Amino acid sequence: MSHDFAFHRRHPIAAMLIMLALSGIGLGGALWACADSSCSPGWQLASPDYDCGGRAAISPGNDTRINILLLMRSLRPVGMDRAGAAADVNNPQFGRTFMRWPGLRAAFWPQAAEESEGNADATGCAVSREAVVAFDAALAAEAALPGAERAELGRLRAQTGCGTTDWGNAAVSSKPGREYLSYLKAADAFHKGDWQAAREGFASLTRSRSKWVAETAQYMPIRIGLRAAVATAVDEYGDFAGPEKVDRAAVKEAGNAIGAYLKAYPSGRYAASAQGLTRRVAWLSGDMATLVRSYEKLLSTVPGDDEAAADLAEEIDIKLLEREDADRIIGSQSDAPLLLAVADLKRMRRQDADPAFLTAGELAAQKGQFARHADLYGLLQASRAYYGGDDPKTILALLPDAARDNRFTPLAFSRQVLRGMALGRARDPHEAGFWRDLLRGANPLYERPLVEMGLAIRWQRDGRVEQVFAPGSPITDSMTRTILLQTLATPAILRAAAQDGARPARERDVARFTLLYKDLTRGAFGDFTGDLALVPANAGNDGGLWDFSQQDGIPVGLFRKGRWSDGFPCPSIAQTAATLARSPANAKARLCLGDFYRLNGFDGFSLFKAGEDGFALGNGRDGFSGRFLSRSDIYAAIIADRGAAPEDRAYALYRAVMCYAPSGYNGCGGPYRTYEEMDAAQAPQADRKAWFTELKQRYPDSRWAKSLRYYW
């Protein structure tokens, strides 16, 4: 932190720009070319800390909502169909391996009912669609209600809670019509926060001749109490300010109203809602013990394939797990093993030397609570051992091999994935075979891609990346393959992948782009011309490189149709590469290579770069020799060559200075993964001044000296 602060202080503009660059290419365990900075999944099986890209295996780094849902789908595995693979349309870099919570919900329930426009506690005009539909249905069922009054009441219903309504001029005179009109007046008061008028209005209707009006009037005091309770607990921004601000009397009123409604209508139309609202009463009143018991029961009873399970996961996360004292609250209960498991996993997240990390002794003390959930407890033990750095043999003993099973619950799958991770840490020679066995029973939805990644990582660690791309390879996930194409693939693998008609077009284009990009940046100029033949004549160059990791079209056409010159005379990049193949030190050709980078957006660009963990996908030496050649390297070499032609040296001096315009930081040497890397790539201002001075004094008649007015 102190280094970052010092850099910001010394280079404020540079810091701003580099933050954009660093965030754009991602530092969350993987480096993307200008990807969405809000989230970069760590392409590895382990998730020691919170990872915005969740996994199909229950683990510490998952969003707690994902862990809850996977656990529920394990306890009651009803309708666990083998759905097809899914990709999050909002996060293409996740591929089919990772997910965020909204993406997971959409994958499990793609045909989910459209959300209501507001909830039943919404203010103003945000009345739930379900309430409107129910009101209209009740009107339609009233045979004694005149048609004209039915229409008038429908019109008034649309205005309820919205501005001023002229109730006195309502054309409603029949007895049933007046009851519905009274209901609307009470509802209007409710939505406008006039609690007393709402209470009195609904109280007068509990004996209405309309069964719908009578029952709804009995139910609404619950809503009134809850709304009144939180009305005093909203801050200036409209957010909930905390239970301590709640009107306790109103909460009690809501609790009593729930009891009264359920006594009158034990199987009524709002019975499930009333039962559910007991949790809100418990939460608002600070009765966390009751809330924990309710959640624990629901976790084991709500079917995991019902979207209500996702709603419950969200509620538990917001109302309980986000509290700083959630561990204490859950731990104080003697029989809440499911919630305890989720809380334990969260405590296993590693943040440096966090002393809160769950210890083996603490977990052992919980064993009695997991008497009916031995497999879950075994997963917790093994997870704690793995993320605590214990001997992998301990983990293997806790998780017997079941990789050959034909089907897995999420819990069973999680146990096997963790076993595979332990095999990898133990460098067990049977690890690859284990992953291949596990593929058979893995669900195509998120599970199989995760297993494929495990197998691919083992092969990369064994130096057998070519097996990922061999004919008939079990590694079919395109994102896993494209990561390896950008990182570890040899030229031979890239050439074969570029011509593999069985693979998606984007994957073939990634292979072509990577091959040509590395030919140029690693000095393989002799290969470039031949490799350029792999690019179709109609290949596009639209889209640029700003969003390389996520865009559908890969601009491989840049190597055929890109810009070559904007003042310094240069031929096509193919001709430039051919010249460099014959004469690598040719200054003019090297300057033209630099201009190709500059004019086509390669400054700061990077293919995928793996995280530093040895078990991260793409980690290792790539298949190209030679050192990466940046524009800064080109200019530095020509400036140092006193025998270079005057026009070439003048241009190199000009471009070297311009690398720092206007921010004062080197925009020609990246991409940078850290502030330290960026700092190391900077030439001192004295050097930049020297370049400027030499250009002006030694080459005063060059167009470059005449056009350069500043150094930065």
XYZ file of C-alpha atoms in Angstrom:
712
model
C 0.000 0.000 0.000
C 2.812 2.428 0.827
C 4.431 1.819 -2.566
C 1.153 2.427 -4.373
C 0.606 5.647 -2.461
C 4.093 6.895 -3.276
C 3.593 6.162 -6.943
C 0.249 8.001 -6.993
C 1.896 10.989 -5.337
C 4.800 11.111 -7.805
C 2.829 10.345 -10.968
C -0.842 11.288 -10.547
C -1.769 11.206 -14.252
C 0.248 8.081 -14.883
C -1.366 6.426 -11.879
C -4.815 7.146 -13.234
C -3.982 5.714 -16.655
C -2.160 2.706 -15.326
C -5.053 1.922 -13.013
C -7.220 1.781 -16.109
C -4.686 -0.420 -17.827
C -4.154 -2.723 -14.873
C -7.857 -3.028 -14.152
C -8.562 -3.546 -17.817
C -6.209 -6.475 -18.186
C -7.109 -7.909 -14.800
C -5.020 -8.870 -11.799
C -7.348 -11.405 -10.196
C -5.192 -14.437 -10.830
C -5.289 -14.040 -14.597
C -4.359 -11.396 -17.107
C -6.874 -10.502 -19.792
C -6.423 -8.100 -22.648
C -8.580 -5.249 -21.442
C -11.281 -7.450 -19.979
C -14.020 -6.401 -17.601
C -12.118 -5.167 -14.563
C -14.954 -5.935 -12.205
C -14.245 -9.632 -12.187
C -11.591 -12.012 -13.469
C -12.075 -15.637 -12.476
C -9.037 -17.505 -11.235
C -8.578 -20.317 -13.754
C -7.655 -22.941 -11.195
C -9.530 -25.526 -9.185
C -8.630 -24.086 -5.807
C -10.436 -21.026 -4.485
C -8.646 -20.045 -1.268
C -10.325 -16.655 -1.098
C -13.521 -15.162 -2.490
C -13.506 -15.595 -6.257
C -16.144 -13.731 -8.243
C -16.168 -16.659 -10.657
C -17.940 -19.408 -8.738
C -17.397 -23.121 -9.266
C -19.699 -26.133 -9.400
C -17.799 -27.525 -6.408
C -18.785 -26.374 -2.922
C -15.722 -24.458 -1.762
C -14.531 -21.544 0.412
C -14.102 -19.083 -2.450
C -17.617 -19.486 -3.795
C -20.284 -16.868 -3.320
C -22.096 -18.167 -0.225
C -25.354 -18.189 -2.198
C -23.812 -20.636 -4.666
C -22.672 -22.904 -1.836
C -26.141 -22.795 -0.263
C -27.876 -23.667 -3.510
C -25.467 -26.490 -4.336
C -25.971 -27.875 -0.851
C -29.761 -27.749 -1.198
C -29.560 -29.494 -4.565
C -27.569 -32.219 -2.830
C -29.962 -32.766 0.071
C -33.020 -33.208 -2.146
C -31.693 -34.128 -5.592
C -35.062 -34.003 -7.342
C -35.131 -33.421 -11.081
C -31.352 -33.244 -11.416
C -31.456 -33.417 -15.191
C -28.199 -33.385 -17.094
C -28.641 -29.941 -18.601
C -26.396 -28.731 -21.382
C -23.421 -26.489 -20.769
C -24.158 -22.811 -20.227
C -22.142 -19.642 -20.545
C -22.904 -16.385 -18.765
C -23.795 -13.955 -21.554
C -22.766 -11.042 -19.347
C -19.367 -12.557 -18.524
C -17.937 -14.328 -21.597
C -14.532 -14.697 -19.948
C -16.101 -17.180 -17.502
C -16.558 -19.642 -20.341
C -18.696 -22.589 -19.253
C -16.565 -23.321 -16.202
C -17.342 -20.413 -13.894
C -20.478 -18.529 -12.963
C -21.700 -15.542 -11.028
C -24.875 -15.790 -9.004
C -27.217 -14.206 -11.594
C -25.739 -16.410 -14.310
C -26.220 -19.530 -12.200
C -29.868 -18.689 -11.576
C -30.430 -18.109 -15.271
C -28.762 -21.423 -16.125
C -30.856 -23.453 -13.673
C -34.118 -21.644 -14.393
C -33.898 -20.276 -17.952
C -37.689 -20.059 -18.264
C -38.200 -18.438 -14.879
C -41.335 -16.364 -14.473
C -40.891 -12.666 -15.054
C -40.214 -10.845 -11.814
C -42.962 -8.703 -10.432
C -42.628 -4.979 -10.858
C -42.291 -4.540 -7.130
C -42.711 -6.449 -3.901
C -45.678 -6.332 -1.633
C -43.909 -3.877 0.644
C -43.080 -1.453 -2.157
C -44.116 2.144 -1.819
C -46.026 4.445 -4.113
C -47.214 2.936 -7.382
C -44.921 -0.062 -7.270
C -47.732 -2.509 -6.574
C -46.974 -6.152 -7.244
C -48.429 -7.609 -10.398
C -49.689 -10.593 -8.436
C -51.802 -8.282 -6.256
C -53.382 -6.662 -9.303
C -54.121 -10.031 -10.889
C -55.667 -11.312 -7.650
C -57.854 -8.206 -7.335
C -59.054 -8.496 -10.931
C -59.815 -12.196 -10.439
C -61.822 -11.429 -7.306
C -63.830 -8.814 -9.181
C -64.505 -11.241 -12.010
C -65.817 -13.816 -9.521
C -68.366 -11.387 -8.037
C -71.542 -12.309 -9.929
C -73.591 -9.634 -8.119
C -71.240 -6.862 -9.143
C -72.553 -4.753 -12.057
C -70.277 -4.680 -15.087
C -69.937 -0.899 -15.052
C -68.832 -0.987 -11.395
C -66.373 -3.775 -12.162
C -64.779 -1.547 -14.810
C -64.784 1.469 -12.505
C -63.131 -0.487 -9.693
C -60.503 -1.775 -12.111
C -59.766 1.808 -13.127
C -59.477 2.896 -9.506
C -57.239 -0.068 -8.699
C -54.724 1.213 -11.247
C -54.653 4.579 -9.410
C -54.384 3.176 -5.908
C -51.315 4.520 -4.154
C -50.540 6.812 -7.081
C -51.132 10.484 -6.370
C -54.593 11.782 -5.495
C -57.698 9.730 -6.184
C -61.197 11.242 -6.152
C -62.970 8.533 -4.192
C -66.098 10.659 -3.752
C -66.922 10.594 -7.454
C -66.490 6.839 -7.792
C -69.490 5.404 -9.648
C -69.912 2.509 -7.222
C -73.141 1.969 -5.259
C -73.832 -1.764 -4.992
C -73.108 -3.508 -1.686
C -70.294 -5.720 -3.049
C -68.952 -2.744 -4.985
C -68.770 -0.604 -1.839
C -66.797 -3.331 -0.063
C -64.237 -3.414 -2.860
C -64.140 0.372 -2.881
C -63.438 0.369 0.870
C -60.688 -2.162 0.253
C -59.081 0.145 -2.323
C -59.240 3.114 0.064
C -57.481 1.076 2.757
C -54.895 -0.146 0.234
C -54.338 3.441 -0.901
C -53.663 4.510 2.680
C -51.270 1.578 3.077
C -49.214 2.504 0.021
C -49.093 6.141 1.117
C -47.865 5.299 4.612
C -51.046 6.305 6.462
C -50.861 3.326 8.794
C -53.752 4.250 11.075
C -56.186 4.797 8.203
C -55.044 1.525 6.671
C -55.515 -0.354 9.944
C -59.023 1.018 10.431
C -59.972 0.437 6.808
C -58.952 -3.217 6.719
C -60.347 -3.900 10.234
C -63.808 -2.902 9.010
C -63.623 -5.449 6.184
C -62.672 -8.647 8.001
C -66.337 -9.737 8.001
C -66.998 -8.710 4.404
C -69.448 -10.830 2.388
C -66.674 -11.212 -0.218
C -64.447 -14.035 0.961
C -61.491 -12.551 -0.908
C -61.922 -9.124 0.684
C -62.423 -10.609 4.148
C -59.345 -12.817 3.977
C -57.146 -10.124 2.428
C -58.282 -7.642 5.079
C -57.264 -10.162 7.753
C -53.846 -10.561 6.097
C -52.971 -6.910 5.451
C -52.263 -5.946 9.108
C -49.165 -8.134 8.774
C -47.944 -5.948 5.944
C -48.951 -2.784 7.729
C -46.968 -3.750 10.827
C -43.877 -4.639 8.817
C -43.996 -1.491 6.720
C -44.535 0.667 9.770
C -41.674 -1.113 11.527
C -39.108 -0.241 8.889
C -40.451 3.234 8.081
C -38.276 4.628 10.870
C -35.260 2.555 9.840
C -34.512 4.044 6.436
C -31.519 6.342 6.012
C -31.187 9.420 3.824
C -30.321 7.275 0.817
C -33.341 5.025 1.178
C -31.325 2.086 2.557
C -32.161 0.020 5.623
C -30.321 1.584 8.547
C -30.321 -1.487 10.789
C -32.590 -3.407 13.175
C -31.805 -1.003 16.028
C -33.799 1.680 14.192
C -36.886 -0.505 13.839
C -40.208 0.351 15.500
C -40.449 -2.579 17.921
C -44.138 -2.043 18.647
C -44.941 -2.301 14.946
C -42.897 -5.504 14.691
C -44.899 -6.973 17.548
C -48.076 -5.864 15.804
C -47.013 -7.761 12.685
C -46.213 -10.879 14.704
C -49.625 -10.811 16.390
C -51.290 -10.282 13.005
C -49.542 -13.367 11.622
C -50.901 -15.455 14.491
C -54.410 -14.048 14.027
C -54.419 -14.684 10.287
C -53.124 -18.266 10.553
C -55.675 -19.026 13.256
C -58.494 -17.741 11.058
C -57.140 -19.172 7.793
C -54.725 -22.018 8.567
C -54.811 -23.125 4.941
C -55.615 -19.740 3.433
C -54.381 -18.209 0.227
C -51.758 -16.192 2.129
C -50.782 -18.902 4.623
C -47.397 -19.593 2.999
C -46.644 -15.873 2.843
C -47.646 -15.379 6.467
C -45.447 -18.278 7.554
C -42.563 -16.824 5.569
C -43.034 -13.412 7.111
C -42.424 -14.870 10.552
C -38.754 -14.828 9.472
C -38.944 -11.124 8.773
C -40.508 -10.524 12.158
C -37.712 -12.523 13.787
C -35.085 -10.584 11.843
C -36.537 -7.171 12.621
C -36.978 -7.993 16.280
C -33.426 -9.318 16.558
C -34.562 -12.860 17.339
C -31.680 -14.488 15.474
C -32.106 -17.855 17.188
C -35.588 -18.206 15.694
C -34.296 -17.036 12.340
C -31.487 -19.606 12.321
C -33.894 -22.414 13.199
C -36.254 -21.365 10.424
C -33.495 -21.206 7.837
C -32.054 -24.540 8.887
C -35.420 -26.243 8.472
C -36.012 -24.662 5.083
C -32.587 -25.676 3.799
C -33.510 -29.321 4.228
C -37.106 -29.075 3.044
C -37.215 -26.701 0.058
C -36.477 -28.712 -3.121
C -33.180 -27.697 -4.669
C -34.626 -27.714 -8.187
C -37.329 -25.182 -7.224
C -36.444 -21.535 -7.831
C -37.641 -20.874 -4.296
C -34.318 -22.429 -3.244
C -32.449 -19.580 -4.962
C -34.706 -17.016 -3.294
C -33.994 -18.626 0.061
C -30.232 -18.568 -0.585
C -30.416 -14.852 -1.261
C -32.462 -14.202 1.861
C -30.079 -16.168 4.083
C -27.113 -14.352 2.615
C -28.590 -10.892 3.179
C -30.317 -11.416 6.494
C -27.774 -13.640 8.201
C -24.455 -14.375 6.519
C -23.596 -10.758 5.735
C -23.656 -9.927 9.445
C -20.244 -9.569 11.065
C -21.409 -11.753 13.946
C -22.937 -14.465 11.733
C -20.396 -17.069 12.890
C -21.235 -16.446 16.531
C -24.988 -16.494 15.913
C -24.905 -19.751 13.960
C -22.343 -21.346 16.239
C -24.484 -20.637 19.293
C -27.175 -22.973 17.961
C -26.787 -26.636 18.786
C -28.509 -28.028 15.700
C -27.870 -25.964 12.580
C -25.299 -28.060 10.698
C -26.195 -26.835 7.203
C -25.819 -23.166 8.048
C -22.759 -24.000 10.100
C -21.179 -25.701 7.079
C -21.696 -22.618 4.908
C -20.281 -20.358 7.627
C -17.305 -22.701 8.114
C -16.486 -22.589 4.414
C -16.533 -18.810 4.509
C -14.145 -18.869 7.468
C -11.743 -21.000 5.442
C -11.061 -18.143 3.051
C -7.396 -17.220 3.238
C -6.517 -13.538 3.466
C -2.803 -13.415 4.151
C -2.311 -14.674 7.719
C -5.907 -14.128 8.804
C -6.175 -15.467 12.369
C -9.892 -16.110 11.861
C -9.124 -19.116 9.639
C -11.046 -22.134 10.919
C -8.765 -24.391 12.936
C -8.788 -28.177 13.027
C -9.705 -28.060 16.709
C -12.710 -25.808 16.101
C -13.972 -28.081 13.355
C -13.426 -31.196 15.479
C -15.547 -29.642 18.224
C -18.443 -29.402 15.749
C -18.435 -33.078 14.810
C -21.516 -33.891 16.868
C -23.633 -31.407 14.924
C -22.861 -33.235 11.684
C -23.913 -36.682 12.884
C -26.592 -36.844 10.152
C -24.343 -35.275 7.510
C -21.158 -37.330 7.525
C -20.304 -36.632 3.861
C -20.685 -32.912 4.388
C -18.505 -33.024 7.479
C -15.913 -34.996 5.540
C -15.871 -32.290 2.869
C -15.393 -29.631 5.547
C -12.525 -31.566 7.113
C -10.843 -32.109 3.763
C -11.380 -28.491 2.688
C -9.914 -27.180 5.924
C -6.949 -29.513 5.514
C -6.357 -28.509 1.894
C -6.603 -24.761 2.419
C -4.750 -25.034 5.701
C -1.796 -26.616 3.909
C -2.028 -30.067 5.507
C -0.494 -33.216 4.046
C -2.524 -34.268 0.979
C -2.557 -37.851 2.267
C -4.838 -36.630 5.057
C -7.277 -35.285 2.474
C -7.202 -38.463 0.390
C -8.020 -40.519 3.472
C -11.086 -38.370 4.144
C -12.429 -38.587 0.581
C -12.596 -42.115 -0.851
C -12.335 -42.481 -4.618
C -15.784 -42.519 -6.232
C -14.795 -41.024 -9.588
C -16.310 -43.884 -11.559
C -19.859 -43.214 -10.336
C -22.317 -42.483 -13.120
C -23.941 -39.520 -11.393
C -23.131 -37.100 -8.594
C -24.998 -34.776 -6.322
C -23.201 -31.425 -6.043
C -21.885 -32.497 -2.632
C -20.549 -35.800 -3.958
C -19.028 -34.009 -6.942
C -17.381 -31.462 -4.645
C -15.787 -34.244 -2.624
C -14.309 -35.814 -5.738
C -12.993 -32.528 -7.125
C -11.228 -31.876 -3.839
C -9.798 -35.395 -3.963
C -8.442 -34.671 -7.438
C -6.871 -31.455 -6.158
C -5.186 -33.421 -3.369
C -3.890 -35.961 -5.912
C -2.373 -33.072 -7.817
C -0.713 -31.621 -4.752
C 0.658 -35.092 -3.933
C 1.906 -35.437 -7.535
C 0.137 -38.758 -7.702
C 0.799 -40.474 -11.058
C -2.841 -41.572 -11.218
C -4.265 -38.055 -11.121
C -4.895 -37.785 -14.880
C -6.729 -41.116 -14.845
C -8.843 -39.909 -11.934
C -9.994 -36.820 -13.844
C -10.796 -38.924 -16.902
C -12.925 -41.233 -14.756
C -14.719 -38.283 -13.190
C -15.688 -36.909 -16.606
C -18.129 -39.774 -17.109
C -20.506 -38.799 -14.312
C -19.990 -35.036 -14.340
C -22.993 -32.965 -15.335
C -22.359 -30.960 -18.536
C -23.702 -27.895 -16.723
C -20.591 -26.415 -15.055
C -19.264 -29.728 -13.712
C -17.676 -31.292 -16.800
C -15.802 -28.103 -17.811
C -14.363 -27.940 -14.283
C -13.145 -31.533 -14.524
C -11.720 -30.881 -17.984
C -9.765 -27.986 -16.530
C -8.398 -30.293 -13.832
C -7.198 -32.765 -16.453
C -5.748 -30.012 -18.636
C -3.803 -28.573 -15.691
C -2.346 -31.988 -14.931
C -1.273 -32.416 -18.543
C 0.294 -28.953 -18.622
C 2.253 -29.748 -15.459
C 3.469 -32.964 -17.110
C 4.536 -31.049 -20.238
C 1.902 -32.787 -22.333
C -0.204 -29.845 -23.509
C -0.431 -31.415 -26.967
C -2.818 -34.028 -25.515
C -5.390 -31.292 -24.933
C -5.487 -30.714 -28.692
C -4.993 -34.281 -29.900
C -7.782 -35.860 -32.006
C -10.426 -37.324 -29.723
C -9.198 -35.346 -26.706
C -11.678 -35.272 -23.794
C -10.894 -31.566 -23.346
C -13.752 -30.098 -25.346
C -14.367 -26.834 -23.483
C -13.416 -24.054 -25.876
C -12.412 -21.495 -23.240
C -10.029 -23.944 -21.562
C -8.463 -24.658 -24.934
C -8.210 -20.999 -25.963
C -6.412 -20.168 -22.719
C -3.837 -22.843 -23.442
C -3.559 -21.683 -27.052
C -2.630 -18.211 -25.808
C -0.223 -19.394 -23.124
C 1.515 -22.751 -23.525
C 0.794 -23.936 -27.052
C 3.760 -24.498 -29.357
C 3.794 -23.181 -32.915
C 2.946 -26.691 -34.151
C -0.103 -26.889 -31.874
C -1.253 -23.442 -32.970
C -0.901 -24.268 -36.656
C -2.868 -27.479 -36.238
C -5.574 -25.748 -34.175
C -5.880 -22.970 -36.757
C -6.807 -25.590 -39.357
C -9.031 -27.796 -37.183
C -12.421 -27.489 -38.860
C -14.053 -29.456 -36.032
C -13.453 -26.611 -33.584
C -15.387 -23.319 -33.249
C -14.337 -20.522 -35.607
C -13.389 -18.279 -32.686
C -11.022 -20.897 -31.308
C -9.342 -21.246 -34.708
C -8.992 -17.474 -34.940
C -7.434 -17.321 -31.464
C -4.873 -19.887 -32.638
C -4.100 -17.856 -35.772
C -3.891 -14.575 -33.886
C -1.665 -16.005 -31.150
C 0.662 -17.626 -33.668
C 1.156 -14.471 -35.715
C 1.384 -12.190 -32.666
C 4.074 -14.366 -31.092
C 5.906 -14.745 -34.412
C 6.350 -10.971 -34.410
C 6.911 -10.289 -30.725
C 9.310 -13.216 -30.230
C 11.335 -12.587 -33.366
C 10.177 -15.619 -35.383
C 10.032 -13.455 -38.503
C 10.953 -16.292 -40.825
C 7.787 -18.166 -39.814
C 5.460 -15.204 -40.158
C 4.960 -15.286 -43.924
C 4.058 -18.952 -43.972
C 1.800 -18.620 -40.941
C 0.035 -15.644 -42.502
C -1.291 -18.046 -45.131
C -3.458 -19.592 -42.400
C -5.493 -16.379 -42.189
C -8.498 -16.438 -44.544
C -8.527 -13.653 -47.110
C -11.871 -12.434 -45.739
C -10.751 -12.395 -42.093
C -12.041 -9.338 -40.270
C -10.095 -6.756 -38.329
C -13.045 -5.015 -36.688
C -13.367 -4.682 -32.936
C -9.733 -3.966 -32.244
C -7.981 -5.384 -29.196
C -9.696 -3.520 -26.386
C -11.964 -6.421 -25.446
C -10.029 -9.343 -26.889
C -11.001 -11.831 -24.194
C -14.738 -11.265 -24.486
C -15.487 -10.170 -28.030
C -16.987 -12.684 -30.417
C -14.820 -11.706 -33.369
C -11.043 -12.017 -33.119
C -9.424 -9.353 -35.360
C -6.952 -11.727 -36.970
C -7.408 -9.747 -40.188
C -5.158 -7.051 -38.681
C -2.165 -9.013 -39.918
C -3.451 -8.772 -43.486
C -5.307 -5.464 -43.507
C -3.898 -3.449 -40.628
C -2.311 -0.004 -40.868
C 1.366 0.064 -41.724
C 2.301 3.754 -41.771
C 1.171 7.252 -40.857
C 4.205 9.250 -41.890
C 7.273 7.070 -41.597
C 7.337 5.086 -44.869
C 6.600 1.403 -44.226
C 5.458 -1.525 -46.389
C 2.975 -4.192 -45.268
C 3.785 -6.120 -42.115
C 4.422 -9.203 -44.241
C 7.180 -7.371 -46.129
C 8.568 -5.950 -42.908
C 8.713 -9.431 -41.360
C 10.420 -10.799 -44.469
C 13.078 -8.086 -44.217
C 13.636 -8.834 -40.526
C 13.911 -12.548 -41.273
C 16.849 -11.747 -43.587
C 18.283 -8.953 -41.440
C 17.024 -8.904 -37.823
C 18.974 -5.727 -37.030
C 17.534 -3.724 -39.915
C 16.617 -0.454 -38.205
C 14.021 0.713 -40.704
C 12.187 -2.622 -40.580
C 12.271 -2.628 -36.795
C 10.814 0.863 -36.707
C 8.072 -0.297 -39.083
C 7.359 -3.214 -36.750
C 6.964 -0.696 -33.935
C 4.589 1.366 -36.047
C 2.513 -1.728 -36.752
C 2.155 -2.252 -32.994
C 1.307 1.407 -32.427
C -1.161 1.870 -35.265
C -3.096 -1.322 -34.577
C -3.560 -1.028 -30.822
C -0.945 -3.459 -29.544
C 0.494 -1.075 -26.947
C -0.510 -2.510 -23.589
C -2.120 -5.524 -25.227
C -1.575 -8.977 -23.799
C -2.842 -12.405 -24.507
C -4.103 -14.322 -21.492
C -1.520 -14.602 -18.739
C -2.020 -17.192 -16.046
C -1.960 -16.607 -12.333
C 1.224 -17.305 -10.432
C -0.102 -20.453 -8.760
C 1.584 -23.530 -10.182
C -1.833 -25.169 -10.459
C -3.336 -22.346 -12.539
C -4.416 -23.078 -16.085
C -1.842 -21.719 -18.541
C 0.954 -21.438 -15.988
C 4.368 -22.437 -17.352
C 6.805 -21.807 -20.170
C 5.191 -21.255 -23.510
C 6.250 -22.992 -26.698
C 8.080 -20.032 -28.248
C 11.709 -19.108 -27.895
C 12.919 -15.553 -27.875
C 12.263 -12.586 -25.628
C 9.182 -10.387 -25.923
C 10.034 -7.337 -28.041
C 8.204 -4.127 -27.154
C 8.280 -0.764 -28.922
C 10.451 0.618 -26.121
C 12.977 -2.139 -26.788
C 13.067 -1.273 -30.488
C 13.672 2.428 -29.893
C 16.257 1.849 -27.166
C 18.315 -0.420 -29.425
C 18.305 2.013 -32.353
C 19.132 5.001 -30.115
C 22.072 3.029 -28.740
C 23.280 2.204 -32.272
C 25.416 5.214 -33.240
C 25.822 3.696 -36.703
C 22.089 3.804 -37.480
C 20.996 5.973 -40.402
C 20.212 9.561 -39.310
C 16.565 9.411 -40.432
C 16.051 6.123 -38.539
C 17.742 7.349 -35.391
C 15.830 10.610 -35.469
C 12.549 8.724 -35.725
C 13.538 6.401 -32.879
C 14.329 9.404 -30.650
C 11.023 11.024 -31.550
C 9.025 7.882 -30.874
C 10.889 7.157 -27.632
C 9.892 10.560 -26.281
C 6.328 10.182 -27.554
C 5.971 6.950 -25.603
C 5.609 9.192 -22.539
C 3.042 11.601 -24.001
C 0.982 12.950 -22.405
C 0.876 11.069 -19.108
C 4.571 10.878 -18.321
C 4.535 7.090 -18.115
C 5.841 4.650 -20.683
C 2.959 3.506 -22.856
C 5.197 1.451 -25.156
C 6.634 -1.100 -22.775
C 3.628 -2.938 -21.370
C 1.435 -4.562 -20.550
C 2.184 -4.166 -16.856
C 0.776 -6.500 -14.233
C 1.846 -4.424 -11.239
C 2.943 -0.933 -10.296
C 6.395 -2.371 -9.679
C 6.609 -3.646 -13.252
C 5.502 -0.286 -14.568
C 7.988 1.587 -12.408
C 10.799 -0.619 -13.694
C 9.876 0.171 -17.317
C 10.176 3.937 -16.911
C 13.114 5.895 -18.249
C 14.132 8.750 -15.940
C 12.989 12.185 -17.022
C 16.641 13.095 -17.509
C 16.914 10.415 -20.197
C 13.790 11.676 -21.928
C 15.199 15.193 -21.851
C 18.452 13.871 -23.345
C 16.551 12.186 -26.199
C 14.657 15.409 -26.838
C 17.830 17.493 -26.780
C 19.740 15.117 -29.062
C 16.905 15.069 -31.580
C 16.727 18.855 -31.621
C 20.477 19.445 -31.769
C 21.754 16.542 -33.890
C 18.851 16.223 -36.328
C 17.350 19.736 -36.380
C 16.180 19.508 -39.993
C 14.234 16.273 -39.595
C 10.470 16.511 -39.613
C 10.464 14.698 -36.268
C 12.632 17.337 -34.582
C 10.475 20.089 -35.993
C 7.213 18.518 -34.808
C 8.312 17.601 -31.267
C 7.713 20.452 -28.827
C 7.883 18.802 -25.382
C 9.302 15.925 -23.444
C 7.334 14.395 -20.578
